[in-house]
């Protein structure tokens, strides 16, 4: 535990000391950083936000009114002009240019209109798969084996040799949960075939075909909005209001105190308390509720729930609890996978002795699916199935993303930019402690908390009016999900604007 917290502390201290000598507070938070000559081109010539109207402006508001006449659109906040947007900068319907630190809810790995991705789409050999979308589980294209090997399998988490593509993050988590239950019951059968009694009772939603099992999740988690996943999602009550859900165990996720180096013993005790409750829930659901925990699902960083972190020690201990109880461990990397933490997979920083059973992905991959260790997939056909089973055209987009990551060494860019961003946030929270606190992050996957929800909402609004796109998370936090091409200079632009806003609010 101390070792894993030490690693987190070292990262935090590095962020404070990396460029401390060059901070200039007279004009804001300015840090001397490495520049990358390729970024001007990728940003389409944009160098800073340009605000012409309020945000959203009149054109966005009119589009929202028109859309609302026939479509559910209560969550829409802005209309983007995707043809004019480029790299780290989004252009909206009113011509405002925003430095986008949210990148379509963290789903754009390379920002807008990346030339390599556009070229991969323009390739005429890909047109047929865009025009006639293949049903991958029935008649996949002849190129799919080669393409999967060069994309998804080339970046598979260590120790995981199996994959299946899906449509989105929710699809991936839903089917990972099904795989975990199937795997668990296959172990219970101990090599015996499925019985007619199981099949007949399954048709009636009854055991033994539909067994009494449970899956354990954590307070504050978000895994999706499908009916099954709502039983595992606990970030916002409104997400599942009026929806029947399963009575499955919910363990507390650690609430760490920041800065980490000041609360080593308190955070250690907090994580231990949470692990003890996980053990208690395993016992309760097995012995008292007769619904054994067959799977545990967890995010490396609880993103929607407030960007909550835990130590490598916590995750290692959780895996050992799963192994002891014969439960599958599912790591939901929908938000964290793809490089935002400075690694392809956030969970690989934990140094687990064995790989998890299942890892899910989506967002920055522009594709979605599941990775699995051997023996996790069922032998029978159609148990994990739908018409499209993903979209092979997105593999061409992913191919461009992976090539750009390798060519430009983007994980190092993420680490450098993340240091600048967190260093600046630490400095600002020291200057404005009545407004913000608890800066935290890994790579550019970072956040800070406001003193309350009202302050958080006001901050997001004021920052947006100055041409910066960020997103909320939890009850009172602001999160950053920039593209992998987000540079230290972009972090400095944001930090100076945040400084101006905090200065205004602190008067």
CSV table of C-alpha atoms in Angstrom, one decimal:
chain,number,residue,atom,x,y,z
A,1,UNK,CA,0.0,0.0,0.0
A,2,UNK,CA,2.7,2.5,1.0
A,3,UNK,CA,4.6,1.7,-2.3
A,4,UNK,CA,1.5,2.4,-4.4
A,5,UNK,CA,0.7,5.6,-2.6
A,6,UNK,CA,4.4,6.6,-2.9
A,7,UNK,CA,4.1,6.3,-6.7
A,8,UNK,CA,1.0,8.5,-6.7
A,9,UNK,CA,2.9,11.0,-4.4
A,10,UNK,CA,5.9,11.0,-6.7
A,11,UNK,CA,3.7,11.9,-9.6
A,12,UNK,CA,2.1,14.7,-7.6
A,13,UNK,CA,5.4,16.1,-6.4
A,14,UNK,CA,6.9,15.9,-9.9
A,15,UNK,CA,4.0,18.0,-11.1
A,16,UNK,CA,4.8,20.6,-8.4
A,17,UNK,CA,8.5,20.7,-9.1
A,18,UNK,CA,8.9,20.0,-12.8
A,19,UNK,CA,8.8,23.6,-13.9
A,20,UNK,CA,8.5,25.5,-10.7
A,21,UNK,CA,11.3,27.8,-11.6
A,22,UNK,CA,9.4,29.2,-14.5
A,23,UNK,CA,6.0,30.0,-13.0
A,24,UNK,CA,5.0,33.6,-13.6
A,25,UNK,CA,1.9,34.7,-11.7
A,26,UNK,CA,1.7,38.3,-12.8
A,27,UNK,CA,-0.2,37.3,-15.9
A,28,UNK,CA,-1.5,34.0,-14.7
A,29,UNK,CA,0.0,30.5,-14.6
A,30,UNK,CA,2.6,30.3,-17.3
A,31,UNK,CA,4.9,27.4,-17.6
A,32,UNK,CA,7.9,26.9,-19.9
A,33,UNK,CA,7.2,23.6,-21.8
A,34,UNK,CA,8.3,21.6,-24.8
A,35,UNK,CA,6.7,22.6,-28.1
A,36,UNK,CA,5.8,20.1,-30.8
A,37,UNK,CA,6.1,21.6,-34.3
A,38,UNK,CA,3.4,19.3,-35.7
A,39,UNK,CA,0.6,20.7,-33.5
A,40,UNK,CA,-0.1,24.0,-35.4
A,41,UNK,CA,-1.0,21.9,-38.5
A,42,UNK,CA,-3.2,19.6,-36.5
A,43,UNK,CA,-5.0,22.5,-34.9
A,44,UNK,CA,-5.8,23.9,-38.3
A,45,UNK,CA,-4.0,27.2,-37.6
A,46,UNK,CA,-6.0,27.9,-34.4
A,47,UNK,CA,-3.8,29.1,-31.5
A,48,UNK,CA,-6.3,30.3,-28.9
A,49,UNK,CA,-10.0,30.5,-28.2
A,50,UNK,CA,-12.1,33.1,-30.1
A,51,UNK,CA,-15.4,34.1,-28.6
A,52,UNK,CA,-17.9,36.1,-30.8
A,53,UNK,CA,-21.2,35.4,-29.0
A,54,UNK,CA,-22.4,34.1,-25.7
A,55,UNK,CA,-22.1,30.3,-25.6
A,56,UNK,CA,-24.4,28.7,-26.7
A,57,UNK,CA,-25.1,31.5,-29.2
A,58,UNK,CA,-28.2,32.3,-31.2
A,59,UNK,CA,-27.6,29.8,-33.9
A,60,UNK,CA,-27.0,27.0,-31.4
A,61,UNK,CA,-30.2,28.0,-29.6
A,62,UNK,CA,-32.2,28.0,-32.8
A,63,UNK,CA,-30.9,24.6,-33.8
A,64,UNK,CA,-31.8,23.3,-30.3
A,65,UNK,CA,-35.3,24.6,-30.6
A,66,UNK,CA,-35.7,23.1,-34.0
A,67,UNK,CA,-34.3,19.7,-32.9
A,68,UNK,CA,-36.5,19.7,-29.9
A,69,UNK,CA,-39.6,19.7,-32.1
A,70,UNK,CA,-39.0,16.0,-33.0
A,71,UNK,CA,-36.1,14.5,-31.0
A,72,UNK,CA,-35.2,14.1,-27.3
A,73,UNK,CA,-32.4,16.6,-26.9
A,74,UNK,CA,-32.5,17.8,-23.3
A,75,UNK,CA,-28.8,17.0,-22.9
A,76,UNK,CA,-27.6,18.9,-25.9
A,77,UNK,CA,-25.4,21.9,-24.9
A,78,UNK,CA,-23.8,23.1,-28.1
A,79,UNK,CA,-23.9,22.5,-31.8
A,80,UNK,CA,-20.4,21.9,-33.4
A,81,UNK,CA,-19.3,22.7,-36.9
A,82,UNK,CA,-17.3,19.6,-37.5
A,83,UNK,CA,-16.0,20.7,-40.9
A,84,UNK,CA,-14.4,23.8,-39.4
A,85,UNK,CA,-13.2,22.3,-36.1
A,86,UNK,CA,-9.6,21.1,-36.0
A,87,UNK,CA,-7.3,19.3,-33.6
A,88,UNK,CA,-7.8,20.7,-30.0
A,89,UNK,CA,-10.2,23.4,-31.2
A,90,UNK,CA,-14.0,23.1,-31.7
A,91,UNK,CA,-15.9,25.6,-33.8
A,92,UNK,CA,-19.5,26.0,-32.9
A,93,UNK,CA,-22.6,27.0,-34.9
A,94,UNK,CA,-22.0,30.6,-34.1
A,95,UNK,CA,-18.3,30.7,-35.2
A,96,UNK,CA,-16.9,30.6,-31.7
A,97,UNK,CA,-13.6,28.7,-31.4
A,98,UNK,CA,-13.3,26.8,-28.2
A,99,UNK,CA,-10.3,25.0,-26.8
A,100,UNK,CA,-11.9,21.7,-26.2
A,101,UNK,CA,-10.7,19.9,-23.1
A,102,UNK,CA,-13.7,17.6,-23.2
A,103,UNK,CA,-13.5,16.2,-26.7
A,104,UNK,CA,-17.0,14.8,-27.2
A,105,UNK,CA,-17.1,13.3,-23.7
A,106,UNK,CA,-13.5,12.0,-24.0
A,107,UNK,CA,-14.1,10.0,-27.2
A,108,UNK,CA,-11.9,11.9,-29.7
A,109,UNK,CA,-8.4,10.5,-29.3
A,110,UNK,CA,-6.8,12.9,-31.9
A,111,UNK,CA,-9.2,15.8,-31.8
A,112,UNK,CA,-11.1,17.0,-34.8
A,113,UNK,CA,-10.3,16.3,-38.5
A,114,UNK,CA,-7.0,14.5,-37.9
A,115,UNK,CA,-5.4,14.1,-41.4
A,116,UNK,CA,-4.3,10.5,-40.8
A,117,UNK,CA,-7.8,9.5,-39.8
A,118,UNK,CA,-9.4,11.4,-42.7
A,119,UNK,CA,-7.0,9.7,-45.1
A,120,UNK,CA,-7.8,6.2,-43.7
A,121,UNK,CA,-11.5,7.0,-44.3
A,122,UNK,CA,-10.9,8.3,-47.9
A,123,UNK,CA,-9.1,5.1,-48.8
A,124,UNK,CA,-11.3,3.6,-51.6
A,125,UNK,CA,-10.8,0.0,-50.3
A,126,UNK,CA,-12.8,0.9,-47.3
A,127,UNK,CA,-15.8,2.3,-49.1
A,128,UNK,CA,-17.5,-1.1,-49.5
A,129,UNK,CA,-17.6,-1.7,-45.8
A,130,UNK,CA,-19.1,1.7,-45.2
A,131,UNK,CA,-21.7,1.3,-47.9
A,132,UNK,CA,-22.7,-2.2,-46.9
A,133,UNK,CA,-22.2,-2.5,-43.2
A,134,UNK,CA,-21.3,-6.1,-42.5
A,135,UNK,CA,-23.1,-8.3,-39.9
A,136,UNK,CA,-19.8,-9.3,-38.2
A,137,UNK,CA,-21.2,-12.3,-36.3
A,138,UNK,CA,-22.7,-13.7,-39.6
A,139,UNK,CA,-20.7,-12.7,-42.6
A,140,UNK,CA,-17.6,-10.6,-41.7
A,141,UNK,CA,-15.4,-9.1,-44.5
A,142,UNK,CA,-12.4,-11.0,-45.7
A,143,UNK,CA,-10.1,-8.3,-44.4
A,144,UNK,CA,-11.3,-8.5,-40.8
A,145,UNK,CA,-8.8,-11.0,-39.4
A,146,UNK,CA,-5.8,-9.0,-40.7
A,147,UNK,CA,-7.4,-5.8,-39.5
A,148,UNK,CA,-8.2,-7.1,-36.0
A,149,UNK,CA,-4.7,-8.3,-35.6
A,150,UNK,CA,-3.2,-5.0,-36.6
A,151,UNK,CA,-5.5,-2.9,-34.4
A,152,UNK,CA,-7.3,-4.4,-31.4
A,153,UNK,CA,-5.0,-7.4,-30.8
A,154,UNK,CA,-1.9,-5.2,-31.3
A,155,UNK,CA,-2.8,-3.2,-28.2
A,156,UNK,CA,-4.5,-5.9,-26.1
A,157,UNK,CA,-3.9,-5.7,-22.3
A,158,UNK,CA,-1.1,-7.9,-21.1
A,159,UNK,CA,-2.2,-11.5,-20.8
A,160,UNK,CA,-5.4,-11.1,-22.7
A,161,UNK,CA,-5.5,-12.9,-26.1
A,162,UNK,CA,-9.3,-12.9,-26.9
A,163,UNK,CA,-11.5,-10.0,-28.0
A,164,UNK,CA,-15.0,-9.4,-29.3
A,165,UNK,CA,-16.2,-6.1,-30.8
A,166,UNK,CA,-19.3,-4.3,-29.7
A,167,UNK,CA,-21.3,-1.2,-30.6
A,168,UNK,CA,-20.6,1.0,-27.5
A,169,UNK,CA,-19.4,1.1,-24.0
A,170,UNK,CA,-22.7,0.0,-22.5
A,171,UNK,CA,-22.9,-2.9,-25.0
A,172,UNK,CA,-19.4,-3.9,-23.9
A,173,UNK,CA,-20.1,-3.8,-20.2
A,174,UNK,CA,-23.5,-5.6,-20.6
A,175,UNK,CA,-21.9,-8.4,-22.5
A,176,UNK,CA,-18.9,-8.6,-20.3
A,177,UNK,CA,-21.3,-9.1,-17.4
A,178,UNK,CA,-23.0,-11.9,-19.3
A,179,UNK,CA,-19.7,-13.5,-20.1
A,180,UNK,CA,-18.8,-13.4,-16.4
A,181,UNK,CA,-22.0,-15.1,-15.4
A,182,UNK,CA,-21.6,-17.8,-18.1
A,183,UNK,CA,-18.1,-18.5,-17.0
A,184,UNK,CA,-19.1,-18.7,-13.4
A,185,UNK,CA,-21.9,-21.2,-14.1
A,186,UNK,CA,-19.7,-23.3,-16.4
A,187,UNK,CA,-17.3,-23.7,-13.5
A,188,UNK,CA,-20.2,-24.9,-11.3
A,189,UNK,CA,-21.1,-27.5,-14.0
A,190,UNK,CA,-17.6,-28.8,-13.7
A,191,UNK,CA,-17.5,-30.0,-17.3
A,192,UNK,CA,-21.0,-31.4,-17.4
A,193,UNK,CA,-23.3,-30.5,-20.3
A,194,UNK,CA,-26.2,-28.0,-20.0
A,195,UNK,CA,-29.3,-29.9,-19.0
A,196,UNK,CA,-32.8,-29.8,-20.5
A,197,UNK,CA,-34.1,-28.6,-17.1
A,198,UNK,CA,-31.8,-25.6,-17.3
A,199,UNK,CA,-32.9,-24.8,-20.8
A,200,UNK,CA,-36.6,-25.2,-20.0
A,201,UNK,CA,-36.5,-23.1,-16.8
A,202,UNK,CA,-34.5,-20.4,-18.6
A,203,UNK,CA,-37.4,-19.9,-21.0
A,204,UNK,CA,-39.5,-19.0,-17.9
A,205,UNK,CA,-36.9,-16.7,-16.3
A,206,UNK,CA,-36.6,-19.3,-13.5
A,207,UNK,CA,-33.7,-21.2,-11.9
A,208,UNK,CA,-31.7,-23.3,-12.4
A,209,UNK,CA,-31.5,-22.0,-16.0
A,210,UNK,CA,-31.6,-18.4,-14.7
A,211,UNK,CA,-29.6,-18.8,-11.5
A,212,UNK,CA,-29.7,-16.5,-8.5
A,213,UNK,CA,-26.3,-14.8,-8.9
A,214,UNK,CA,-25.2,-11.3,-8.3
A,215,UNK,CA,-22.5,-8.8,-9.4
A,216,UNK,CA,-20.8,-6.4,-7.1
A,217,UNK,CA,-20.2,-2.8,-8.0
A,218,UNK,CA,-19.1,0.4,-6.2
A,219,UNK,CA,-20.8,3.5,-4.9
A,220,UNK,CA,-20.3,6.4,-7.4
A,221,UNK,CA,-19.7,4.0,-10.3
A,222,UNK,CA,-21.0,4.4,-13.9
A,223,UNK,CA,-21.1,1.5,-16.3
A,224,UNK,CA,-23.9,2.3,-18.6
A,225,UNK,CA,-27.6,3.0,-18.9
A,226,UNK,CA,-28.9,-0.4,-20.2
A,227,UNK,CA,-31.4,-2.1,-17.9
A,228,UNK,CA,-28.8,-4.6,-16.6
A,229,UNK,CA,-26.1,-2.0,-16.1
A,230,UNK,CA,-28.3,0.3,-14.2
A,231,UNK,CA,-28.0,-2.2,-11.4
A,232,UNK,CA,-24.3,-1.5,-11.4
A,233,UNK,CA,-24.5,2.3,-11.9
A,234,UNK,CA,-24.7,4.6,-8.9
A,235,UNK,CA,-23.5,8.0,-10.0
A,236,UNK,CA,-26.8,9.8,-10.4
A,237,UNK,CA,-30.1,8.5,-9.0
A,238,UNK,CA,-32.1,10.0,-12.0
A,239,UNK,CA,-30.3,7.5,-14.3
A,240,UNK,CA,-32.4,4.7,-13.0
A,241,UNK,CA,-35.5,6.4,-11.5
A,242,UNK,CA,-38.6,4.3,-12.3
A,243,UNK,CA,-36.5,1.4,-13.6
A,244,UNK,CA,-36.7,-2.0,-11.9
A,245,UNK,CA,-33.1,-3.2,-11.0
A,246,UNK,CA,-31.5,-6.2,-9.4
A,247,UNK,CA,-30.8,-6.3,-5.7
A,248,UNK,CA,-27.1,-6.6,-6.1
A,249,UNK,CA,-24.3,-5.6,-3.6
A,250,UNK,CA,-22.9,-2.1,-3.7
A,251,UNK,CA,-19.5,-1.6,-1.9
A,252,UNK,CA,-18.1,1.8,-1.0
A,253,UNK,CA,-15.4,3.2,-3.3
A,254,UNK,CA,-12.5,4.8,-1.4
A,255,UNK,CA,-12.9,8.6,-0.9
A,256,UNK,CA,-9.3,9.7,-0.7
A,257,UNK,CA,-8.1,13.0,0.8
A,258,UNK,CA,-5.8,15.3,-1.1
A,259,UNK,CA,-2.9,16.1,-1.3
A,260,UNK,CA,-2.1,12.4,-0.9
A,261,UNK,CA,1.2,12.9,0.9
A,262,UNK,CA,-0.6,14.7,3.7
A,263,UNK,CA,-3.1,11.8,4.3
A,264,UNK,CA,-1.2,8.6,3.9
A,265,UNK,CA,-2.5,6.9,7.0
A,266,UNK,CA,-6.1,8.2,6.6
A,267,UNK,CA,-6.3,7.0,3.0
A,268,UNK,CA,-4.8,3.7,3.9
A,269,UNK,CA,-7.5,3.2,6.6
A,270,UNK,CA,-10.2,4.3,4.1
A,271,UNK,CA,-9.2,1.8,1.5
A,272,UNK,CA,-8.9,-1.0,4.1
A,273,UNK,CA,-12.4,-0.2,5.4
A,274,UNK,CA,-13.8,-0.5,1.8
A,275,UNK,CA,-12.0,-3.8,1.2
A,276,UNK,CA,-13.4,-5.2,4.4
A,277,UNK,CA,-16.9,-4.3,3.3
A,278,UNK,CA,-16.3,-6.0,-0.1
A,279,UNK,CA,-15.4,-9.2,1.9
A,280,UNK,CA,-18.6,-8.8,4.0
A,281,UNK,CA,-20.8,-8.4,0.9
A,282,UNK,CA,-19.3,-11.6,-0.6
A,283,UNK,CA,-20.3,-13.4,2.5
A,284,UNK,CA,-23.7,-11.8,2.9
A,285,UNK,CA,-24.8,-12.5,-0.7
A,286,UNK,CA,-23.5,-16.0,-0.7
A,287,UNK,CA,-24.6,-17.2,2.8
A,288,UNK,CA,-27.6,-15.0,3.6
A,289,UNK,CA,-29.2,-14.0,0.3
A,290,UNK,CA,-28.3,-17.1,-1.6
A,291,UNK,CA,-27.1,-15.0,-4.6
A,292,UNK,CA,-23.3,-15.6,-4.8
A,293,UNK,CA,-21.2,-12.8,-6.2
A,294,UNK,CA,-20.1,-14.1,-9.6
A,295,UNK,CA,-18.5,-10.9,-10.8
A,296,UNK,CA,-17.0,-7.6,-9.6
A,297,UNK,CA,-16.9,-4.6,-12.0
A,298,UNK,CA,-14.9,-1.5,-11.3
A,299,UNK,CA,-13.4,1.5,-13.1
A,300,UNK,CA,-9.7,2.4,-12.7
A,301,UNK,CA,-10.8,6.0,-12.1
A,302,UNK,CA,-14.5,6.6,-11.3
A,303,UNK,CA,-15.1,9.2,-14.0
A,304,UNK,CA,-18.8,10.1,-14.1
A,305,UNK,CA,-18.9,9.6,-10.3
A,306,UNK,CA,-16.4,12.4,-9.6
A,307,UNK,CA,-12.9,11.3,-10.9
A,308,UNK,CA,-12.3,9.2,-7.8
A,309,UNK,CA,-8.9,7.4,-7.6
A,310,UNK,CA,-7.6,4.5,-5.5
A,311,UNK,CA,-4.2,3.1,-5.0
A,312,UNK,CA,-2.6,0.1,-6.8
A,313,UNK,CA,-2.7,-1.7,-3.4
A,314,UNK,CA,-6.5,-1.4,-3.3
A,315,UNK,CA,-6.9,-2.9,-6.8
A,316,UNK,CA,-4.5,-5.7,-6.1
A,317,UNK,CA,-6.3,-6.5,-2.9
A,318,UNK,CA,-9.6,-6.5,-4.7
A,319,UNK,CA,-8.3,-8.9,-7.3
A,320,UNK,CA,-7.2,-11.3,-4.5
A,321,UNK,CA,-10.7,-11.2,-2.9
A,322,UNK,CA,-12.2,-12.1,-6.3
A,323,UNK,CA,-9.7,-15.0,-6.8
A,324,UNK,CA,-10.4,-16.3,-3.3
A,325,UNK,CA,-14.2,-16.3,-3.9
A,326,UNK,CA,-14.1,-17.5,-7.5
A,327,UNK,CA,-15.5,-14.4,-9.0
A,328,UNK,CA,-14.6,-12.7,-12.3
A,329,UNK,CA,-13.0,-9.3,-12.2
A,330,UNK,CA,-14.2,-6.9,-14.9
A,331,UNK,CA,-12.2,-3.7,-15.5
A,332,UNK,CA,-14.3,-1.1,-17.1
A,333,UNK,CA,-11.8,0.9,-19.2
A,334,UNK,CA,-14.4,2.6,-21.4
A,335,UNK,CA,-13.3,6.0,-20.0
A,336,UNK,CA,-9.7,5.4,-19.2
A,337,UNK,CA,-8.5,3.1,-22.0
A,338,UNK,CA,-6.8,4.6,-25.1
A,339,UNK,CA,-4.0,6.7,-23.6
A,340,UNK,CA,-5.5,9.5,-21.5
A,341,UNK,CA,-3.6,8.3,-18.4
A,342,UNK,CA,-0.3,8.1,-20.3
A,343,UNK,CA,-0.8,4.4,-20.8
A,344,UNK,CA,-2.9,2.4,-23.2
A,345,UNK,CA,-4.6,0.8,-20.2
A,346,UNK,CA,-4.9,2.5,-16.8
A,347,UNK,CA,-5.1,-0.8,-15.0
A,348,UNK,CA,-1.6,-1.8,-16.1
A,349,UNK,CA,-0.1,0.7,-13.7
A,350,UNK,CA,-1.3,-1.6,-10.8
A,351,UNK,CA,1.1,-4.4,-11.7
A,352,UNK,CA,-1.5,-7.1,-11.0
A,353,UNK,CA,0.1,-10.6,-10.6
A,354,UNK,CA,-2.4,-12.0,-13.1
A,355,UNK,CA,-4.6,-10.2,-15.7
A,356,UNK,CA,-8.2,-9.5,-14.9
A,357,UNK,CA,-10.8,-11.8,-16.4
A,358,UNK,CA,-12.4,-9.1,-18.7
A,359,UNK,CA,-11.5,-5.6,-19.8
A,360,UNK,CA,-14.0,-3.4,-21.7
A,361,UNK,CA,-13.2,-0.4,-24.0
A,362,UNK,CA,-14.9,2.2,-26.2
A,363,UNK,CA,-14.6,6.0,-26.5
A,364,UNK,CA,-11.0,7.0,-27.6
A,365,UNK,CA,-10.8,3.7,-29.6
A,366,UNK,CA,-13.7,4.9,-31.8
A,367,UNK,CA,-14.7,1.3,-31.5
A,368,UNK,CA,-15.9,-0.8,-28.6
A,369,UNK,CA,-15.7,-4.3,-27.2
A,370,UNK,CA,-14.3,-6.7,-24.7
A,371,UNK,CA,-10.9,-8.3,-24.1
A,372,UNK,CA,-10.8,-11.6,-22.2
A,373,UNK,CA,-8.4,-14.2,-20.9
A,374,UNK,CA,-8.6,-17.7,-22.2
A,375,UNK,CA,-11.7,-19.8,-21.4
A,376,UNK,CA,-14.0,-16.8,-20.8
A,377,UNK,CA,-16.0,-17.3,-24.1
A,378,UNK,CA,-18.9,-19.8,-24.2
A,379,UNK,CA,-18.7,-22.8,-26.5
A,380,UNK,CA,-22.3,-22.4,-27.7
A,381,UNK,CA,-23.2,-20.1,-30.6
A,382,UNK,CA,-25.4,-17.0,-30.3
A,383,UNK,CA,-24.9,-16.4,-26.5
A,384,UNK,CA,-23.0,-13.2,-27.2
A,385,UNK,CA,-24.5,-11.9,-30.4
A,386,UNK,CA,-26.3,-9.1,-32.2
A,387,UNK,CA,-26.7,-8.0,-35.8
A,388,UNK,CA,-23.6,-5.9,-36.3
A,389,UNK,CA,-21.3,-6.9,-33.4
A,390,UNK,CA,-19.5,-3.6,-33.9
A,391,UNK,CA,-18.6,-1.6,-36.9
A,392,UNK,CA,-15.5,-2.7,-39.0
A,393,UNK,CA,-15.2,0.7,-40.6
A,394,UNK,CA,-14.2,2.1,-37.2
A,395,UNK,CA,-11.2,-0.3,-37.2
A,396,UNK,CA,-9.8,1.9,-40.1
A,397,UNK,CA,-10.2,4.9,-37.8
A,398,UNK,CA,-8.6,3.1,-35.0
A,399,UNK,CA,-5.7,2.1,-37.3
A,400,UNK,CA,-5.1,5.8,-37.9
A,401,UNK,CA,-5.2,6.6,-34.2
A,402,UNK,CA,-2.7,3.9,-33.3
A,403,UNK,CA,-0.3,4.9,-36.1
A,404,UNK,CA,-0.5,8.5,-34.9
A,405,UNK,CA,0.2,7.4,-31.3
A,406,UNK,CA,3.3,5.5,-32.3
A,407,UNK,CA,4.6,8.1,-34.8
A,408,UNK,CA,4.2,11.1,-32.5
A,409,UNK,CA,4.9,9.2,-29.3
A,410,UNK,CA,1.7,10.6,-27.9
A,411,UNK,CA,1.8,8.9,-24.5
A,412,UNK,CA,4.8,11.0,-23.7
A,413,UNK,CA,3.0,14.1,-24.8
A,414,UNK,CA,0.1,13.1,-22.5
A,415,UNK,CA,2.5,12.7,-19.6
A,416,UNK,CA,4.2,16.0,-20.2
A,417,UNK,CA,0.9,17.9,-20.7
A,418,UNK,CA,-0.6,16.2,-17.6
A,419,UNK,CA,2.3,17.3,-15.5
A,420,UNK,CA,1.8,20.9,-16.6
A,421,UNK,CA,-2.0,20.7,-16.1
A,422,UNK,CA,-1.8,19.2,-12.6
A,423,UNK,CA,1.0,21.5,-11.6
A,424,UNK,CA,-1.0,24.5,-12.5
A,425,UNK,CA,-4.1,23.2,-10.8
A,426,UNK,CA,-2.1,22.6,-7.6
A,427,UNK,CA,-0.9,26.2,-7.8
A,428,UNK,CA,-4.3,27.6,-8.4
A,429,UNK,CA,-5.9,25.7,-5.5
A,430,UNK,CA,-3.3,27.1,-3.2
A,431,UNK,CA,-4.2,30.6,-4.3
A,432,UNK,CA,-8.0,30.1,-4.3
A,433,UNK,CA,-8.6,27.6,-1.5
A,434,UNK,CA,-12.1,29.0,-0.9
A,435,UNK,CA,-13.1,28.0,-4.5
A,436,UNK,CA,-11.3,24.8,-5.6
A,437,UNK,CA,-9.4,21.9,-4.0
A,438,UNK,CA,-8.4,18.3,-4.5
A,439,UNK,CA,-6.6,18.5,-7.9
A,440,UNK,CA,-6.0,15.0,-9.0
A,441,UNK,CA,-5.2,13.0,-12.1
A,442,UNK,CA,-3.2,10.6,-14.2
A,443,UNK,CA,-1.8,11.9,-17.5
A,444,UNK,CA,-4.4,14.4,-18.7
A,445,UNK,CA,-7.2,12.3,-17.2
A,446,UNK,CA,-7.6,14.9,-14.5
A,447,UNK,CA,-10.0,16.9,-12.4
A,448,UNK,CA,-10.5,19.2,-9.4
A,449,UNK,CA,-13.3,19.8,-7.0
A,450,UNK,CA,-15.2,23.1,-6.3
A,451,UNK,CA,-16.3,23.9,-2.8
A,452,UNK,CA,-19.9,23.0,-3.7
A,453,UNK,CA,-22.2,22.3,-6.7
A,454,UNK,CA,-23.2,25.9,-7.1
A,455,UNK,CA,-19.6,27.0,-7.5
A,456,UNK,CA,-18.9,24.1,-9.9
A,457,UNK,CA,-21.8,25.1,-12.1
A,458,UNK,CA,-20.7,28.8,-12.1
A,459,UNK,CA,-17.1,27.9,-12.9
A,460,UNK,CA,-18.1,25.7,-15.9
A,461,UNK,CA,-20.3,28.5,-17.2
A,462,UNK,CA,-17.7,31.2,-16.9
A,463,UNK,CA,-15.0,29.1,-18.3
A,464,UNK,CA,-17.1,28.3,-21.3
A,465,UNK,CA,-17.9,31.9,-22.0
A,466,UNK,CA,-14.2,32.5,-22.3
A,467,UNK,CA,-13.9,29.7,-24.9
A,468,UNK,CA,-13.0,26.6,-22.9
A,469,UNK,CA,-15.0,23.4,-23.1
A,470,UNK,CA,-14.8,21.2,-19.9
A,471,UNK,CA,-17.2,18.8,-18.3
A,472,UNK,CA,-18.7,18.2,-14.9
A,473,UNK,CA,-18.4,15.0,-12.9
A,474,UNK,CA,-19.8,13.9,-9.5
A,475,UNK,CA,-21.6,16.5,-7.4
A,476,UNK,CA,-19.0,19.3,-7.5
A,477,UNK,CA,-16.0,18.4,-9.7
A,478,UNK,CA,-14.8,19.5,-13.1
A,479,UNK,CA,-13.0,17.0,-15.3
A,480,UNK,CA,-10.7,17.2,-18.3
A,481,UNK,CA,-10.7,14.8,-21.2
A,482,UNK,CA,-8.5,16.4,-23.9
A,483,UNK,CA,-7.2,14.7,-27.0
A,484,UNK,CA,-3.9,12.9,-26.9
A,485,UNK,CA,-2.5,15.8,-29.0
A,486,UNK,CA,-3.2,18.3,-26.2
A,487,UNK,CA,0.1,20.0,-25.5
A,488,UNK,CA,1.5,21.8,-22.5
A,489,UNK,CA,0.9,25.1,-24.4
A,490,UNK,CA,-2.8,24.3,-24.5
A,491,UNK,CA,-2.7,23.5,-20.8
A,492,UNK,CA,-1.2,27.0,-20.2
A,493,UNK,CA,-4.0,28.7,-22.2
A,494,UNK,CA,-6.6,26.9,-20.0
A,495,UNK,CA,-4.8,27.6,-16.8
A,496,UNK,CA,-4.5,31.3,-17.5
A,497,UNK,CA,-8.2,31.5,-18.3
A,498,UNK,CA,-9.1,29.5,-15.2
A,499,UNK,CA,-6.9,31.9,-13.2
A,500,UNK,CA,-8.8,34.9,-14.6
A,501,UNK,CA,-12.2,33.3,-13.8
A,502,UNK,CA,-11.1,32.3,-10.2
A,503,UNK,CA,-9.8,35.9,-9.7
A,504,UNK,CA,-13.2,37.3,-10.7
A,505,UNK,CA,-15.1,34.9,-8.5
A,506,UNK,CA,-12.8,35.6,-5.5
A,507,UNK,CA,-13.5,39.3,-5.4
